[in-house]
CSV table of N, CA and C in Angstrom, one decimal:
chain,number,residue,atom,x,y,z
A,28,UNK,N,116.7,103.8,69.5
A,28,UNK,CA,115.4,104.3,70.0
A,28,UNK,C,115.7,104.8,71.4
A,29,UNK,N,116.2,104.0,72.3
A,29,UNK,CA,116.5,104.5,73.7
A,29,UNK,C,117.9,104.8,73.8
A,30,UNK,N,118.2,106.0,74.3
A,30,UNK,CA,119.5,106.5,74.4
A,30,UNK,C,120.0,106.5,75.9
A,31,UNK,N,119.1,106.2,76.8
A,31,UNK,CA,119.5,106.2,78.2
A,31,UNK,C,120.2,104.8,78.6
A,32,UNK,N,121.2,105.0,79.5
A,32,UNK,CA,121.9,103.8,79.9
A,32,UNK,C,121.0,103.1,81.0
A,33,UNK,N,121.4,101.8,81.3
A,33,UNK,CA,120.6,101.1,82.4
A,33,UNK,C,120.7,101.9,83.7
A,34,UNK,N,121.8,102.5,84.0
A,34,UNK,CA,122.0,103.3,85.2
A,34,UNK,C,121.0,104.5,85.2
A,35,UNK,N,120.9,105.2,84.1
A,35,UNK,CA,120.0,106.3,84.0
A,35,UNK,C,118.5,105.8,84.2
A,36,UNK,N,118.2,104.7,83.6
A,36,UNK,CA,116.9,104.2,83.6
A,36,UNK,C,116.5,103.8,85.1
A,37,UNK,N,117.4,103.1,85.7
A,37,UNK,CA,117.1,102.6,87.1
A,37,UNK,C,117.1,103.8,88.0
A,38,UNK,N,117.9,104.8,87.8
A,38,UNK,CA,117.8,106.0,88.7
A,38,UNK,C,116.4,106.7,88.5
A,39,UNK,N,115.9,106.7,87.3
A,39,UNK,CA,114.6,107.3,87.0
A,39,UNK,C,113.5,106.4,87.8
A,40,UNK,N,113.6,105.1,87.7
A,40,UNK,CA,112.7,104.3,88.5
A,40,UNK,C,112.8,104.6,90.0
A,41,UNK,N,114.0,104.6,90.5
A,41,UNK,CA,114.2,104.9,91.9
A,41,UNK,C,113.7,106.3,92.3
A,42,UNK,N,113.9,107.2,91.5
A,42,UNK,CA,113.3,108.6,91.7
A,42,UNK,C,111.8,108.5,91.8
A,43,UNK,N,111.2,107.8,90.9
A,43,UNK,CA,109.7,107.6,90.9
A,43,UNK,C,109.3,106.9,92.2
A,44,UNK,N,110.0,105.8,92.6
A,44,UNK,CA,109.7,105.1,93.8
A,44,UNK,C,109.7,106.0,95.0
A,45,UNK,N,110.8,106.8,95.1
A,45,UNK,CA,110.9,107.7,96.2
A,45,UNK,C,109.8,108.7,96.2
A,46,UNK,N,109.5,109.3,95.1
A,46,UNK,CA,108.5,110.3,95.0
A,46,UNK,C,107.1,109.7,95.4
A,47,UNK,N,106.8,108.5,95.0
A,47,UNK,CA,105.6,107.9,95.3
A,47,UNK,C,105.6,107.6,96.8
A,48,UNK,N,106.7,107.2,97.4
A,48,UNK,CA,106.8,106.9,98.8
A,48,UNK,C,106.5,108.2,99.6
A,49,UNK,N,107.1,109.3,99.1
A,49,UNK,CA,106.9,110.6,99.8
A,49,UNK,C,105.4,111.0,99.7
A,50,UNK,N,104.8,110.7,98.6
A,50,UNK,CA,103.4,111.0,98.5
A,50,UNK,C,102.5,110.2,99.4
A,51,UNK,N,102.9,108.9,99.5
A,51,UNK,CA,102.1,108.1,100.4
A,51,UNK,C,102.2,108.5,101.9
A,52,UNK,N,103.4,108.9,102.3
A,52,UNK,CA,103.6,109.4,103.6
A,52,UNK,C,102.8,110.7,103.8
A,53,UNK,N,102.8,111.6,102.9
A,53,UNK,CA,102.0,112.8,103.0
A,53,UNK,C,100.5,112.5,103.1
A,54,UNK,N,100.1,111.5,102.3
A,54,UNK,CA,98.7,111.2,102.3
A,54,UNK,C,98.2,110.6,103.6
A,55,UNK,N,99.0,109.6,104.2
A,55,UNK,CA,98.6,109.0,105.4
A,55,UNK,C,98.7,109.8,106.6
A,56,UNK,N,99.5,110.9,106.6
A,56,UNK,CA,99.7,111.7,107.7
A,56,UNK,C,98.8,113.0,107.6
A,57,UNK,N,98.0,113.1,106.5
A,57,UNK,CA,97.1,114.2,106.5
A,57,UNK,C,95.9,113.9,107.3
A,58,UNK,N,95.2,115.0,107.7
A,58,UNK,CA,94.1,114.8,108.6
A,58,UNK,C,93.0,113.9,108.2
A,59,UNK,N,92.6,114.0,107.0
A,59,UNK,CA,91.6,113.1,106.4
A,59,UNK,C,92.0,112.6,105.1
A,60,UNK,N,92.7,111.5,105.0
A,60,UNK,CA,93.2,111.0,103.8
A,60,UNK,C,92.3,110.1,103.1
A,61,UNK,N,92.4,110.0,101.8
A,61,UNK,CA,91.6,109.2,100.9
A,61,UNK,C,92.3,107.8,100.8
A,62,UNK,N,91.8,106.8,101.5
A,62,UNK,CA,92.4,105.5,101.5
A,62,UNK,C,92.6,104.9,100.1
A,63,UNK,N,91.7,105.1,99.2
A,63,UNK,CA,91.8,104.6,97.9
A,63,UNK,C,93.0,105.2,97.1
A,64,UNK,N,93.2,106.5,97.3
A,64,UNK,CA,94.4,107.2,96.7
A,64,UNK,C,95.7,106.7,97.3
A,65,UNK,N,95.7,106.4,98.6
A,65,UNK,CA,96.9,105.9,99.2
A,65,UNK,C,97.2,104.5,98.7
A,66,UNK,N,96.2,103.7,98.6
A,66,UNK,CA,96.4,102.3,98.1
A,66,UNK,C,96.9,102.3,96.6
A,67,UNK,N,96.3,103.2,95.8
A,67,UNK,CA,96.7,103.3,94.4
A,67,UNK,C,98.2,103.8,94.3
A,68,UNK,N,98.5,104.8,95.1
A,68,UNK,CA,99.9,105.3,95.0
A,68,UNK,C,100.9,104.3,95.5
A,69,UNK,N,100.5,103.6,96.6
A,69,UNK,CA,101.4,102.5,97.1
A,69,UNK,C,101.5,101.4,96.0
A,70,UNK,N,100.5,101.0,95.3
A,70,UNK,CA,100.6,100.0,94.3
A,70,UNK,C,101.4,100.5,93.2
A,71,UNK,N,101.3,101.7,92.8
A,71,UNK,CA,102.2,102.3,91.7
A,71,UNK,C,103.7,102.2,92.1
A,72,UNK,N,104.0,102.5,93.4
A,72,UNK,CA,105.4,102.5,93.8
A,72,UNK,C,105.9,101.0,93.8
A,73,UNK,N,105.1,100.1,94.2
A,73,UNK,CA,105.5,98.7,94.3
A,73,UNK,C,105.7,98.2,92.8
A,74,UNK,N,104.8,98.6,91.9
A,74,UNK,CA,104.9,98.1,90.5
A,74,UNK,C,106.2,98.7,89.9
A,75,UNK,N,106.6,99.9,90.2
A,75,UNK,CA,107.8,100.5,89.7
A,75,UNK,C,109.0,99.7,90.3
A,76,UNK,N,108.9,99.4,91.6
A,76,UNK,CA,110.0,98.6,92.3
A,76,UNK,C,110.2,97.3,91.6
A,77,UNK,N,109.1,96.6,91.3
A,77,UNK,CA,109.2,95.3,90.6
A,77,UNK,C,109.9,95.4,89.3
A,78,UNK,N,109.5,96.5,88.5
A,78,UNK,CA,110.2,96.7,87.2
A,78,UNK,C,111.7,97.0,87.5
A,79,UNK,N,112.0,97.7,88.5
A,79,UNK,CA,113.4,98.0,88.8
A,79,UNK,C,114.2,96.8,89.2
A,80,UNK,N,113.5,95.9,90.0
A,80,UNK,CA,114.2,94.6,90.4
A,80,UNK,C,114.6,93.8,89.1
A,81,UNK,N,113.7,93.8,88.2
A,81,UNK,CA,113.9,93.0,86.9
A,81,UNK,C,115.1,93.7,86.2
A,82,UNK,N,115.1,95.0,86.1
A,82,UNK,CA,116.1,95.8,85.4
A,82,UNK,C,117.5,95.5,86.1
A,83,UNK,N,117.5,95.5,87.4
A,83,UNK,CA,118.7,95.2,88.1
A,83,UNK,C,119.2,93.8,88.0
A,84,UNK,N,118.3,92.9,87.9
A,84,UNK,CA,118.6,91.5,87.7
A,84,UNK,C,119.2,91.2,86.3
A,85,UNK,N,118.7,92.0,85.3
A,85,UNK,CA,119.2,91.9,83.9
A,85,UNK,C,120.5,92.5,83.7
A,86,UNK,N,120.8,93.6,84.3
A,86,UNK,CA,122.1,94.3,84.0
A,86,UNK,C,123.0,94.2,85.2
A,87,UNK,N,124.1,93.5,85.1
A,87,UNK,CA,125.0,93.2,86.2
A,87,UNK,C,125.6,94.5,86.7
A,88,UNK,N,125.8,95.5,85.9
A,88,UNK,CA,126.4,96.8,86.4
A,88,UNK,C,125.5,97.5,87.4
A,89,UNK,N,124.3,97.1,87.5
A,89,UNK,CA,123.3,97.7,88.5
A,89,UNK,C,123.3,96.9,89.8
A,90,UNK,N,124.0,95.8,89.9
A,90,UNK,CA,124.1,95.0,91.1
A,90,UNK,C,125.2,95.5,92.0
A,91,UNK,N,124.9,96.6,92.6
A,91,UNK,CA,125.9,97.3,93.5
A,91,UNK,C,125.3,97.3,95.0
A,92,UNK,N,126.2,97.6,95.9
A,92,UNK,CA,125.7,97.7,97.3
A,92,UNK,C,124.8,98.9,97.5
A,93,UNK,N,125.0,100.0,96.7
A,93,UNK,CA,124.1,101.1,96.8
A,93,UNK,C,122.7,100.8,96.3
A,94,UNK,N,122.6,100.0,95.2
A,94,UNK,CA,121.3,99.6,94.7
A,94,UNK,C,120.6,98.7,95.7
A,95,UNK,N,121.3,97.8,96.3
A,95,UNK,CA,120.8,96.9,97.3
A,95,UNK,C,120.3,97.7,98.5
A,96,UNK,N,121.1,98.7,98.9
A,96,UNK,CA,120.7,99.5,100.1
A,96,UNK,C,119.4,100.3,99.8
A,97,UNK,N,119.2,100.8,98.6
A,97,UNK,CA,118.0,101.5,98.2
A,97,UNK,C,116.8,100.5,98.3
A,98,UNK,N,117.0,99.4,97.7
A,98,UNK,CA,115.9,98.4,97.7
A,98,UNK,C,115.5,98.0,99.2
A,99,UNK,N,116.6,97.8,100.0
A,99,UNK,CA,116.3,97.4,101.4
A,99,UNK,C,115.6,98.6,102.1
A,100,UNK,N,116.0,99.8,101.9
A,100,UNK,CA,115.3,100.9,102.6
A,100,UNK,C,113.9,101.0,102.1
A,101,UNK,N,113.6,100.9,100.8
A,101,UNK,CA,112.3,100.9,100.3
A,101,UNK,C,111.4,99.8,100.9
A,102,UNK,N,111.9,98.6,100.9
A,102,UNK,CA,111.2,97.5,101.4
A,102,UNK,C,110.8,97.7,102.9
A,103,UNK,N,111.7,98.2,103.7
A,103,UNK,CA,111.3,98.5,105.1
A,103,UNK,C,110.3,99.6,105.2
A,104,UNK,N,110.4,100.6,104.3
A,104,UNK,CA,109.4,101.7,104.3
A,104,UNK,C,108.0,101.1,103.9
A,105,UNK,N,108.0,100.3,102.9
A,105,UNK,CA,106.8,99.7,102.4
A,105,UNK,C,106.2,98.8,103.4
A,106,UNK,N,106.9,98.0,104.2
A,106,UNK,CA,106.4,97.2,105.2
A,106,UNK,C,105.8,98.0,106.3
A,107,UNK,N,106.4,99.1,106.7
A,107,UNK,CA,105.9,100.0,107.8
A,107,UNK,C,104.7,100.7,107.3
A,108,UNK,N,104.6,101.1,106.0
A,108,UNK,CA,103.4,101.7,105.5
A,108,UNK,C,102.3,100.7,105.5
A,109,UNK,N,102.5,99.5,105.2
A,109,UNK,CA,101.4,98.5,105.3
A,109,UNK,C,100.9,98.4,106.8
A,110,UNK,N,101.8,98.5,107.7
A,110,UNK,CA,101.4,98.4,109.2
A,110,UNK,C,100.5,99.6,109.5
A,111,UNK,N,100.8,100.8,108.9
A,111,UNK,CA,100.0,101.9,109.2
A,111,UNK,C,98.6,101.7,108.5
A,112,UNK,N,98.6,101.2,107.3
A,112,UNK,CA,97.4,101.1,106.5
A,112,UNK,C,96.4,100.0,107.0
A,113,UNK,N,97.0,98.9,107.4
A,113,UNK,CA,96.2,97.7,107.6
A,113,UNK,C,96.1,97.2,109.0
A,114,UNK,N,97.0,97.7,109.9
A,114,UNK,CA,97.1,97.2,111.3
A,114,UNK,C,96.9,98.2,112.4
A,115,UNK,N,96.4,99.3,112.1
A,115,UNK,CA,96.2,100.4,113.1
A,115,UNK,C,97.5,100.7,113.9
A,116,UNK,N,98.6,100.6,113.2
A,116,UNK,CA,99.9,100.9,113.9
A,116,UNK,C,100.3,102.3,113.3
A,117,UNK,N,99.8,103.3,113.9
A,117,UNK,CA,100.1,104.7,113.3
A,117,UNK,C,101.4,105.3,113.9
A,118,UNK,N,102.5,104.6,113.7
A,118,UNK,CA,103.8,105.1,114.1
A,118,UNK,C,104.4,105.9,113.0
A,119,UNK,N,103.9,107.2,112.9
A,119,UNK,CA,104.3,108.1,111.9
A,119,UNK,C,105.7,108.5,112.0
A,120,UNK,N,106.3,108.5,113.2
A,120,UNK,CA,107.7,108.9,113.4
A,120,UNK,C,108.6,107.9,112.8
A,121,UNK,N,108.3,106.6,113.0
A,121,UNK,CA,109.1,105.5,112.4
A,121,UNK,C,108.9,105.5,110.9
A,122,UNK,N,107.7,105.8,110.4
A,122,UNK,CA,107.5,105.8,109.0
A,122,UNK,C,108.3,106.9,108.4
A,123,UNK,N,108.3,108.1,109.0
A,123,UNK,CA,109.1,109.2,108.5
A,123,UNK,C,110.6,108.9,108.5
A,124,UNK,N,111.1,108.2,109.6
A,124,UNK,CA,112.5,107.8,109.6
A,124,UNK,C,112.8,106.9,108.5
A,125,UNK,N,111.9,106.0,108.1
A,125,UNK,CA,112.1,105.0,107.0
A,125,UNK,C,112.1,105.8,105.7
A,126,UNK,N,111.3,106.8,105.6
A,126,UNK,CA,111.3,107.6,104.3
A,126,UNK,C,112.6,108.4,104.2
A,127,UNK,N,113.1,108.9,105.3
A,127,UNK,CA,114.4,109.6,105.3
A,127,UNK,C,115.5,108.6,104.9
A,128,UNK,N,115.5,107.4,105.4
A,128,UNK,CA,116.5,106.4,105.1
A,128,UNK,C,116.4,106.1,103.6
A,129,UNK,N,115.2,106.0,103.0
A,129,UNK,CA,115.1,105.8,101.6
A,129,UNK,C,115.7,107.0,100.8
A,130,UNK,N,115.5,108.2,101.3
A,130,UNK,CA,116.0,109.4,100.6
A,130,UNK,C,117.6,109.3,100.7
A,131,UNK,N,118.1,109.0,101.8
A,131,UNK,CA,119.6,108.9,102.0
A,131,UNK,C,120.1,107.8,101.1
A,132,UNK,N,119.5,106.7,101.0
A,132,UNK,CA,119.9,105.6,100.1
A,132,UNK,C,119.9,106.1,98.6
A,133,UNK,N,118.9,106.8,98.3
A,133,UNK,CA,118.8,107.3,96.9
A,133,UNK,C,119.9,108.3,96.6
A,134,UNK,N,120.2,109.2,97.5
A,134,UNK,CA,121.3,110.1,97.4
A,134,UNK,C,122.7,109.4,97.2
A,135,UNK,N,122.9,108.4,98.0
A,135,UNK,CA,124.1,107.6,98.0
A,135,UNK,C,124.2,106.9,96.6
A,136,UNK,N,123.1,106.4,96.1
A,136,UNK,CA,123.1,105.7,94.9
A,136,UNK,C,123.4,106.7,93.7
A,137,UNK,N,122.8,107.9,93.7
A,137,UNK,CA,123.1,108.8,92.6
A,137,UNK,C,124.5,109.2,92.6
A,138,UNK,N,125.1,109.4,93.8
A,138,UNK,CA,126.5,109.8,94.0
A,138,UNK,C,127.4,108.7,93.4
A,139,UNK,N,127.0,107.4,93.7
A,139,UNK,CA,127.9,106.3,93.3
A,139,UNK,C,127.8,106.1,91.7
A,140,UNK,N,126.7,106.5,91.1
A,140,UNK,CA,126.6,106.4,89.6
A,140,UNK,C,127.2,107.6,88.9
A,141,UNK,N,127.5,108.6,89.6
A,141,UNK,CA,128.1,109.8,89.0
A,141,UNK,C,127.3,110.4,87.8
A,142,UNK,N,126.0,110.4,88.0
A,142,UNK,CA,125.2,110.9,86.8
A,142,UNK,C,124.6,112.3,87.1
A,143,UNK,N,124.5,112.7,88.3
A,143,UNK,CA,123.9,114.0,88.5
A,143,UNK,C,124.9,115.1,88.8
């Protein structure tokens, strides 16, 4: 039924996480953002990340330094996003830097898996 490898599936998850993260950044930095949409998009990204954690825990070949680096970058981005959303800490420069680090970690991950 499924022809994709665990690496292909986790890359798809990580791509979705990064895309959702990018969307949340664009939403919170827009002039008048819809807080409900930001919260929904953030929750979707976190749910995908939880699924990816389970996938990586299940398949030992996914337990690489590059996978760990992506998770670390996303978790820091997620933490800073919560600061922006819930604590009036509108440090958009730092949030953008964290998003950039997440993108770099994703690129390093795809290169390490030799799938693209």
